[in-house]
């Protein structure tokens, strides 16, 4: 049975890194491409990393009820289009959503069977270090993300699973184990 996996956690914790590894390790998993009003970062490609929309385009899609969930995060809108998820499930693929906490709650309410995983840092201080080392966000944007992070950390007990991303290999193993167990797959 194809399932929806929601991966959430504060910015800089390593969600994108862990998901990239997960997609290589587990067959038949596909990442949903979100829509956002955020400006593309250097190297990001429209349709691959995000569907980059204007605020007006995003608002029209909200009115048309195109979104399974959407939320404002650090001044921009982000959302999962229903078609991204439904098409993949219909084809028999499980779907991974990399989304923030408010969106994760909306998916939980809409799809009680979704599998919800919170990725936590070994210590909150690593978030700034990782965002600095990633080098994709200006200092003021990093500050804004860290402010949101403290609220997100307070929500972690809502999630069925929690993976601490300390050692990357160890965290990847744990996430893979959770996903394989939920899909009834043998260990890789
Ligand atoms: P997120 O998607 O949660 O914002 P990223 O996956 O972009 O986070 O990771 C943020 C930065 O931290 C990246 O530069 C990434 O290479 C690094 N990173 C991810 N996991 C670890 C880890 N376990 N130890 C050290 N650095 C990590
Ligand atoms: P970033 O700007 O770093 O790509 O993403 C910022 C935050 O938005 C991250 O926590 C990311 O997981 C979240 N995000 C990305 N896509 C979506 C989405 O479709 N919906 C929601 N609610 N959050 C998203």
PDB file of C-alpha atoms and ligand atoms in Angstrom:
ATOM      1  CA  UNK A   1       0.000   0.000   0.000  1.00  0.00           C
ATOM      2  CA  UNK A   2       1.360   3.404  -1.024  1.00  0.00           C
ATOM      3  CA  UNK A   3       1.626   5.870   1.860  1.00  0.00           C
ATOM      4  CA  UNK A   4       2.230   9.564   2.488  1.00  0.00           C
ATOM      5  CA  UNK A   5       5.294  10.387   4.606  1.00  0.00           C
ATOM      6  CA  UNK A   6       5.485  13.840   6.146  1.00  0.00           C
ATOM      7  CA  UNK A   7       8.995  14.895   7.106  1.00  0.00           C
ATOM      8  CA  UNK A   8       9.173  18.049   9.172  1.00  0.00           C
ATOM      9  CA  UNK A   9      11.518  19.846  11.556  1.00  0.00           C
ATOM     10  CA  UNK A  10      13.298  23.196  11.867  1.00  0.00           C
ATOM     11  CA  UNK A  11      15.163  24.819   9.004  1.00  0.00           C
ATOM     12  CA  UNK A  12      18.767  23.642   8.813  1.00  0.00           C
ATOM     13  CA  UNK A  13      18.168  20.399  10.708  1.00  0.00           C
ATOM     14  CA  UNK A  14      18.922  18.333   7.603  1.00  0.00           C
ATOM     15  CA  UNK A  15      15.496  17.377   6.209  1.00  0.00           C
ATOM     16  CA  UNK A  16      16.530  17.852   2.585  1.00  0.00           C
ATOM     17  CA  UNK A  17      19.786  15.954   3.076  1.00  0.00           C
ATOM     18  CA  UNK A  18      18.073  13.021   4.811  1.00  0.00           C
ATOM     19  CA  UNK A  19      15.284  12.848   2.231  1.00  0.00           C
ATOM     20  CA  UNK A  20      17.758  12.781  -0.650  1.00  0.00           C
ATOM     21  CA  UNK A  21      19.451   9.808   0.977  1.00  0.00           C
ATOM     22  CA  UNK A  22      16.105   8.146   1.759  1.00  0.00           C
ATOM     23  CA  UNK A  23      14.973   8.372  -1.879  1.00  0.00           C
ATOM     24  CA  UNK A  24      18.133   6.560  -2.940  1.00  0.00           C
ATOM     25  CA  UNK A  25      17.682   3.843  -0.357  1.00  0.00           C
ATOM     26  CA  UNK A  26      13.986   2.998  -0.628  1.00  0.00           C
ATOM     27  CA  UNK A  27      12.375   2.107  -3.978  1.00  0.00           C
ATOM     28  CA  UNK A  28       9.057   3.554  -5.165  1.00  0.00           C
ATOM     29  CA  UNK A  29       9.267   6.673  -3.014  1.00  0.00           C
ATOM     30  CA  UNK A  30       8.731  10.029  -4.710  1.00  0.00           C
ATOM     31  CA  UNK A  31       9.147  13.566  -3.410  1.00  0.00           C
ATOM     32  CA  UNK A  32       6.225  15.941  -3.851  1.00  0.00           C
ATOM     33  CA  UNK A  33       7.324  19.225  -5.451  1.00  0.00           C
ATOM     34  CA  UNK A  34       5.859  22.090  -3.419  1.00  0.00           C
ATOM     35  CA  UNK A  35       4.721  25.494  -4.593  1.00  0.00           C
ATOM     36  CA  UNK A  36       6.186  28.630  -3.035  1.00  0.00           C
ATOM     37  CA  UNK A  37       6.266  32.393  -3.400  1.00  0.00           C
ATOM     38  CA  UNK A  38       9.883  32.440  -2.150  1.00  0.00           C
ATOM     39  CA  UNK A  39      12.516  33.586  -4.647  1.00  0.00           C
ATOM     40  CA  UNK A  40      14.559  30.745  -6.165  1.00  0.00           C
ATOM     41  CA  UNK A  41      17.990  30.230  -4.612  1.00  0.00           C
ATOM     42  CA  UNK A  42      20.996  29.954  -6.856  1.00  0.00           C
ATOM     43  CA  UNK A  43      20.863  26.595  -8.618  1.00  0.00           C
ATOM     44  CA  UNK A  44      17.197  25.904  -7.851  1.00  0.00           C
ATOM     45  CA  UNK A  45      15.125  24.878 -10.868  1.00  0.00           C
ATOM     46  CA  UNK A  46      11.425  25.645 -11.337  1.00  0.00           C
ATOM     47  CA  UNK A  47       9.396  22.429 -11.395  1.00  0.00           C
ATOM     48  CA  UNK A  48      12.202  20.383  -9.836  1.00  0.00           C
ATOM     49  CA  UNK A  49      12.968  22.089  -6.522  1.00  0.00           C
ATOM     50  CA  UNK A  50       9.709  24.029  -6.262  1.00  0.00           C
ATOM     51  CA  UNK A  51       6.944  25.378  -8.434  1.00  0.00           C
ATOM     52  CA  UNK A  52       7.875  29.045  -8.049  1.00  0.00           C
ATOM     53  CA  UNK A  53       4.685  31.132  -8.113  1.00  0.00           C
ATOM     54  CA  UNK A  54       3.851  34.807  -7.744  1.00  0.00           C
ATOM     55  CA  UNK A  55       1.677  35.760  -4.761  1.00  0.00           C
ATOM     56  CA  UNK A  56      -1.255  36.276  -7.175  1.00  0.00           C
ATOM     57  CA  UNK A  57      -0.782  32.829  -8.722  1.00  0.00           C
ATOM     58  CA  UNK A  58      -0.553  31.243  -5.275  1.00  0.00           C
ATOM     59  CA  UNK A  59      -3.704  33.074  -4.104  1.00  0.00           C
ATOM     60  CA  UNK A  60      -5.607  31.872  -7.166  1.00  0.00           C
ATOM     61  CA  UNK A  61      -4.643  28.288  -6.367  1.00  0.00           C
ATOM     62  CA  UNK A  62      -5.823  28.768  -2.773  1.00  0.00           C
ATOM     63  CA  UNK A  63      -9.190  30.019  -4.103  1.00  0.00           C
ATOM     64  CA  UNK A  64      -9.374  27.033  -6.443  1.00  0.00           C
ATOM     65  CA  UNK A  65      -8.704  24.712  -3.467  1.00  0.00           C
ATOM     66  CA  UNK A  66      -5.697  23.251  -5.249  1.00  0.00           C
ATOM     67  CA  UNK A  67      -3.730  22.781  -2.024  1.00  0.00           C
ATOM     68  CA  UNK A  68      -3.757  19.781   0.294  1.00  0.00           C
ATOM     69  CA  UNK A  69      -2.101  22.150   2.786  1.00  0.00           C
ATOM     70  CA  UNK A  70      -0.419  25.525   2.734  1.00  0.00           C
ATOM     71  CA  UNK A  71       1.193  27.860   5.248  1.00  0.00           C
ATOM     72  CA  UNK A  72       3.083  31.092   5.591  1.00  0.00           C
ATOM     73  CA  UNK A  73       6.682  30.530   6.649  1.00  0.00           C
ATOM     74  CA  UNK A  74       9.134  33.360   7.270  1.00  0.00           C
ATOM     75  CA  UNK A  75       7.167  35.767   5.068  1.00  0.00           C
ATOM     76  CA  UNK A  76       6.476  33.462   2.107  1.00  0.00           C
ATOM     77  CA  UNK A  77       3.713  31.035   1.183  1.00  0.00           C
ATOM     78  CA  UNK A  78       4.458  27.340   0.760  1.00  0.00           C
ATOM     79  CA  UNK A  79       1.984  24.629  -0.194  1.00  0.00           C
ATOM     80  CA  UNK A  80       1.481  21.063  -1.402  1.00  0.00           C
ATOM     81  CA  UNK A  81      -0.708  20.769  -4.472  1.00  0.00           C
ATOM     82  CA  UNK A  82      -3.246  17.957  -4.276  1.00  0.00           C
ATOM     83  CA  UNK A  83      -2.280  16.792  -7.772  1.00  0.00           C
ATOM     84  CA  UNK A  84       1.354  16.262  -6.665  1.00  0.00           C
ATOM     85  CA  UNK A  85       0.225  13.726  -4.080  1.00  0.00           C
ATOM     86  CA  UNK A  86      -2.813  12.180  -5.750  1.00  0.00           C
ATOM     87  CA  UNK A  87      -1.091  11.462  -9.061  1.00  0.00           C
ATOM     88  CA  UNK A  88       1.771   9.627  -7.358  1.00  0.00           C
ATOM     89  CA  UNK A  89      -0.474   7.620  -5.035  1.00  0.00           C
ATOM     90  CA  UNK A  90      -2.665   6.638  -8.006  1.00  0.00           C
ATOM     91  CA  UNK A  91       0.454   5.340  -9.758  1.00  0.00           C
ATOM     92  CA  UNK A  92       1.247   3.247  -6.683  1.00  0.00           C
ATOM     93  CA  UNK A  93       4.150   5.364  -5.452  1.00  0.00           C
ATOM     94  CA  UNK A  94       4.502   6.448  -1.851  1.00  0.00           C
ATOM     95  CA  UNK A  95       4.990  10.187  -1.465  1.00  0.00           C
ATOM     96  CA  UNK A  96       7.349  12.164   0.724  1.00  0.00           C
ATOM     97  CA  UNK A  97       6.372  15.698   1.785  1.00  0.00           C
ATOM     98  CA  UNK A  98       9.083  17.959   3.165  1.00  0.00           C
ATOM     99  CA  UNK A  99       7.037  20.637   4.877  1.00  0.00           C
ATOM    100  CA  UNK A 100       6.974  22.831   7.959  1.00  0.00           C
ATOM    101  CA  UNK A 101       4.959  22.135  11.100  1.00  0.00           C
ATOM    102  CA  UNK A 102       1.713  24.017  10.332  1.00  0.00           C
ATOM    103  CA  UNK A 103       1.409  22.159   7.032  1.00  0.00           C
ATOM    104  CA  UNK A 104       2.207  18.847   8.716  1.00  0.00           C
ATOM    105  CA  UNK A 105      -0.733  19.446  11.066  1.00  0.00           C
ATOM    106  CA  UNK A 106      -3.058  20.101   8.125  1.00  0.00           C
ATOM    107  CA  UNK A 107      -1.955  16.876   6.407  1.00  0.00           C
ATOM    108  CA  UNK A 108      -2.472  14.989   9.668  1.00  0.00           C
ATOM    109  CA  UNK A 109      -6.037  16.316   9.855  1.00  0.00           C
ATOM    110  CA  UNK A 110      -6.784  15.568   6.175  1.00  0.00           C
ATOM    111  CA  UNK A 111      -4.994  12.198   5.981  1.00  0.00           C
ATOM    112  CA  UNK A 112      -4.963  10.494   9.352  1.00  0.00           C
ATOM    113  CA  UNK A 113      -3.085   7.575   7.826  1.00  0.00           C
ATOM    114  CA  UNK A 114      -0.104   9.778   6.875  1.00  0.00           C
ATOM    115  CA  UNK A 115       3.165   8.885   8.598  1.00  0.00           C
ATOM    116  CA  UNK A 116       4.583  11.875  10.459  1.00  0.00           C
ATOM    117  CA  UNK A 117       8.289  12.214  11.252  1.00  0.00           C
ATOM    118  CA  UNK A 118       9.924  15.104  13.114  1.00  0.00           C
ATOM    119  CA  UNK A 119      13.644  15.587  12.495  1.00  0.00           C
ATOM    120  CA  UNK A 120      15.304  17.110  15.562  1.00  0.00           C
ATOM    121  CA  UNK A 121      18.803  18.576  16.002  1.00  0.00           C
ATOM    122  CA  UNK A 122      21.104  17.027  18.631  1.00  0.00           C
ATOM    123  CA  UNK A 123      21.264  20.547  20.093  1.00  0.00           C
ATOM    124  CA  UNK A 124      19.458  23.736  18.926  1.00  0.00           C
ATOM    125  CA  UNK A 125      22.813  25.484  18.408  1.00  0.00           C
ATOM    126  CA  UNK A 126      23.665  23.264  15.416  1.00  0.00           C
ATOM    127  CA  UNK A 127      20.844  24.845  13.416  1.00  0.00           C
ATOM    128  CA  UNK A 128      22.668  28.156  13.038  1.00  0.00           C
ATOM    129  CA  UNK A 129      25.934  26.371  12.275  1.00  0.00           C
ATOM    130  CA  UNK A 130      24.286  24.286   9.569  1.00  0.00           C
ATOM    131  CA  UNK A 131      22.407  27.215   8.031  1.00  0.00           C
ATOM    132  CA  UNK A 132      25.631  29.256   8.036  1.00  0.00           C
ATOM    133  CA  UNK A 133      27.568  26.431   6.427  1.00  0.00           C
ATOM    134  CA  UNK A 134      24.828  25.813   3.832  1.00  0.00           C
ATOM    135  CA  UNK A 135      25.364  29.423   2.755  1.00  0.00           C
ATOM    136  CA  UNK A 136      21.992  29.839   1.022  1.00  0.00           C
ATOM    137  CA  UNK A 137      20.367  32.378   3.321  1.00  0.00           C
ATOM    138  CA  UNK A 138      21.310  35.920   4.291  1.00  0.00           C
ATOM    139  CA  UNK A 139      22.026  36.507   8.009  1.00  0.00           C
ATOM    140  CA  UNK A 140      18.656  38.222   8.601  1.00  0.00           C
ATOM    141  CA  UNK A 141      16.855  35.302   6.912  1.00  0.00           C
ATOM    142  CA  UNK A 142      18.740  32.853   9.142  1.00  0.00           C
ATOM    143  CA  UNK A 143      17.666  34.823  12.229  1.00  0.00           C
ATOM    144  CA  UNK A 144      14.039  34.678  11.083  1.00  0.00           C
ATOM    145  CA  UNK A 145      14.279  30.919  10.479  1.00  0.00           C
ATOM    146  CA  UNK A 146      15.770  30.342  13.939  1.00  0.00           C
ATOM    147  CA  UNK A 147      12.901  32.244  15.520  1.00  0.00           C
ATOM    148  CA  UNK A 148      10.425  29.917  13.838  1.00  0.00           C
ATOM    149  CA  UNK A 149      12.607  26.945  14.808  1.00  0.00           C
ATOM    150  CA  UNK A 150      12.030  27.425  18.524  1.00  0.00           C
ATOM    151  CA  UNK A 151       8.241  27.238  17.988  1.00  0.00           C
ATOM    152  CA  UNK A 152       8.684  24.180  15.779  1.00  0.00           C
ATOM    153  CA  UNK A 153      10.819  22.436  18.399  1.00  0.00           C
ATOM    154  CA  UNK A 154       7.994  22.915  20.905  1.00  0.00           C
ATOM    155  CA  UNK A 155       5.675  20.907  18.608  1.00  0.00           C
ATOM    156  CA  UNK A 156       7.841  17.809  18.265  1.00  0.00           C
ATOM    157  CA  UNK A 157       5.824  15.669  20.668  1.00  0.00           C
ATOM    158  CA  UNK A 158       2.871  15.827  18.261  1.00  0.00           C
ATOM    159  CA  UNK A 159       4.710  13.574  15.848  1.00  0.00           C
ATOM    160  CA  UNK A 160       4.523   9.795  15.749  1.00  0.00           C
ATOM    161  CA  UNK A 161       8.259   9.473  15.037  1.00  0.00           C
ATOM    162  CA  UNK A 162      11.256  11.578  16.006  1.00  0.00           C
ATOM    163  CA  UNK A 163      14.706  11.172  14.460  1.00  0.00           C
ATOM    164  CA  UNK A 164      17.699  13.065  15.867  1.00  0.00           C
ATOM    165  CA  UNK A 165      20.008  14.144  13.033  1.00  0.00           C
ATOM    166  CA  UNK A 166      23.333  14.031  14.833  1.00  0.00           C
ATOM    167  CA  UNK A 167      25.437  11.629  12.810  1.00  0.00           C
ATOM    168  CA  UNK A 168      24.077  11.695   9.234  1.00  0.00           C
ATOM    169  CA  UNK A 169      24.610   8.001   8.575  1.00  0.00           C
ATOM    170  CA  UNK A 170      22.930   7.009  11.807  1.00  0.00           C
ATOM    171  CA  UNK A 171      19.949   9.318  11.207  1.00  0.00           C
ATOM    172  CA  UNK A 172      19.611   8.046   7.612  1.00  0.00           C
ATOM    173  CA  UNK A 173      19.548   4.465   8.882  1.00  0.00           C
ATOM    174  CA  UNK A 174      16.848   5.323  11.395  1.00  0.00           C
ATOM    175  CA  UNK A 175      14.659   7.144   8.870  1.00  0.00           C
ATOM    176  CA  UNK A 176      15.068   4.287   6.385  1.00  0.00           C
ATOM    177  CA  UNK A 177      14.071   1.785   9.077  1.00  0.00           C
ATOM    178  CA  UNK A 178      10.891   3.746   9.899  1.00  0.00           C
ATOM    179  CA  UNK A 179       9.866   4.036   6.251  1.00  0.00           C
ATOM    180  CA  UNK A 180      10.608   0.389   5.424  1.00  0.00           C
ATOM    181  CA  UNK A 181       8.667  -0.785   8.480  1.00  0.00           C
ATOM    182  CA  UNK A 182       5.655   1.392   7.552  1.00  0.00           C
ATOM    183  CA  UNK A 183       5.721   0.049   3.996  1.00  0.00           C
ATOM    184  CA  UNK A 184       6.157  -3.535   5.115  1.00  0.00           C
ATOM    185  CA  UNK A 185       9.475  -3.796   3.235  1.00  0.00           C
ATOM    186  CA  UNK A 186      12.346  -5.908   4.432  1.00  0.00           C
ATOM    187  CA  UNK A 187      15.512  -4.192   5.733  1.00  0.00           C
ATOM    188  CA  UNK A 188      17.651  -2.815   2.922  1.00  0.00           C
TER     189      UNK A 188
HETATM  190  P1  LIG B   1      16.838  21.519   5.921  1.00  0.00           P
HETATM  191  O1  LIG B   1      16.363  20.889   4.629  1.00  0.00           O
HETATM  192  O2  LIG B   1      16.237  20.866   7.124  1.00  0.00           O
HETATM  193  O3  LIG B   1      16.715  23.004   5.955  1.00  0.00           O
HETATM  194  P2  LIG B   1      19.492  20.754   4.913  1.00  0.00           P
HETATM  195  O4  LIG B   1      19.284  19.328   4.502  1.00  0.00           O
HETATM  196  O5  LIG B   1      19.573  21.776   3.827  1.00  0.00           O
HETATM  197  O6  LIG B   1      18.410  21.192   6.022  1.00  0.00           O
HETATM  198  O7  LIG B   1      20.834  20.789   5.791  1.00  0.00           O
HETATM  199  C1  LIG B   1      21.365  22.015   6.272  1.00  0.00           C
HETATM  200  C2  LIG B   1      22.895  21.943   6.243  1.00  0.00           C
HETATM  201  O8  LIG B   1      23.339  21.011   7.228  1.00  0.00           O
HETATM  202  C3  LIG B   1      23.445  21.465   4.901  1.00  0.00           C
HETATM  203  O9  LIG B   1      24.608  22.210   4.601  1.00  0.00           O
HETATM  204  C4  LIG B   1      23.757  19.982   5.156  1.00  0.00           C
HETATM  205  O10 LIG B   1      24.830  19.523   4.348  1.00  0.00           O
HETATM  206  C5  LIG B   1      24.149  19.980   6.650  1.00  0.00           C
HETATM  207  N1  LIG B   1      23.817  18.733   7.363  1.00  0.00           N
HETATM  208  C6  LIG B   1      22.754  17.924   7.208  1.00  0.00           C
HETATM  209  N2  LIG B   1      22.806  16.876   8.062  1.00  0.00           N
HETATM  210  C7  LIG B   1      23.926  17.026   8.792  1.00  0.00           C
HETATM  211  C8  LIG B   1      24.536  16.265   9.859  1.00  0.00           C
HETATM  212  N3  LIG B   1      23.989  15.139  10.336  1.00  0.00           N
HETATM  213  N4  LIG B   1      25.702  16.714  10.373  1.00  0.00           N
HETATM  214  C9  LIG B   1      26.256  17.865   9.898  1.00  0.00           C
HETATM  215  N5  LIG B   1      25.748  18.627   8.897  1.00  0.00           N
HETATM  216  C10 LIG B   1      24.582  18.218   8.349  1.00  0.00           C
HETATM  217  P1  LIG B   2      12.971  26.587   2.255  1.00  0.00           P
HETATM  218  O1  LIG B   2      12.706  28.040   2.010  1.00  0.00           O
HETATM  219  O2  LIG B   2      14.169  26.367   3.149  1.00  0.00           O
HETATM  220  O3  LIG B   2      13.027  25.774   0.990  1.00  0.00           O
HETATM  221  O4  LIG B   2      11.721  26.019   3.069  1.00  0.00           O
HETATM  222  C1  LIG B   2      11.297  26.668   4.241  1.00  0.00           C
HETATM  223  C2  LIG B   2      10.355  25.790   5.022  1.00  0.00           C
HETATM  224  O5  LIG B   2       9.171  25.550   4.247  1.00  0.00           O
HETATM  225  C3  LIG B   2      10.940  24.408   5.329  1.00  0.00           C
HETATM  226  O6  LIG B   2      10.585  24.080   6.668  1.00  0.00           O
HETATM  227  C4  LIG B   2      10.237  23.510   4.353  1.00  0.00           C
HETATM  228  O7  LIG B   2      10.117  22.192   4.853  1.00  0.00           O
HETATM  229  C5  LIG B   2       8.879  24.178   4.280  1.00  0.00           C
HETATM  230  N1  LIG B   2       8.120  23.797   3.095  1.00  0.00           N
HETATM  231  C6  LIG B   2       8.568  23.468   1.856  1.00  0.00           C
HETATM  232  N2  LIG B   2       7.545  23.141   1.068  1.00  0.00           N
HETATM  233  C7  LIG B   2       6.418  23.241   1.820  1.00  0.00           C
HETATM  234  C8  LIG B   2       5.031  23.004   1.561  1.00  0.00           C
HETATM  235  O8  LIG B   2       4.600  22.603   0.486  1.00  0.00           O
HETATM  236  N3  LIG B   2       4.174  23.242   2.582  1.00  0.00           N
HETATM  237  C9  LIG B   2       4.571  23.662   3.799  1.00  0.00           C
HETATM  238  N4  LIG B   2       3.650  23.843   4.736  1.00  0.00           N
HETATM  239  N5  LIG B   2       5.874  23.882   4.083  1.00  0.00           N
HETATM  240  C10 LIG B   2       6.777  23.681   3.103  1.00  0.00           C
END
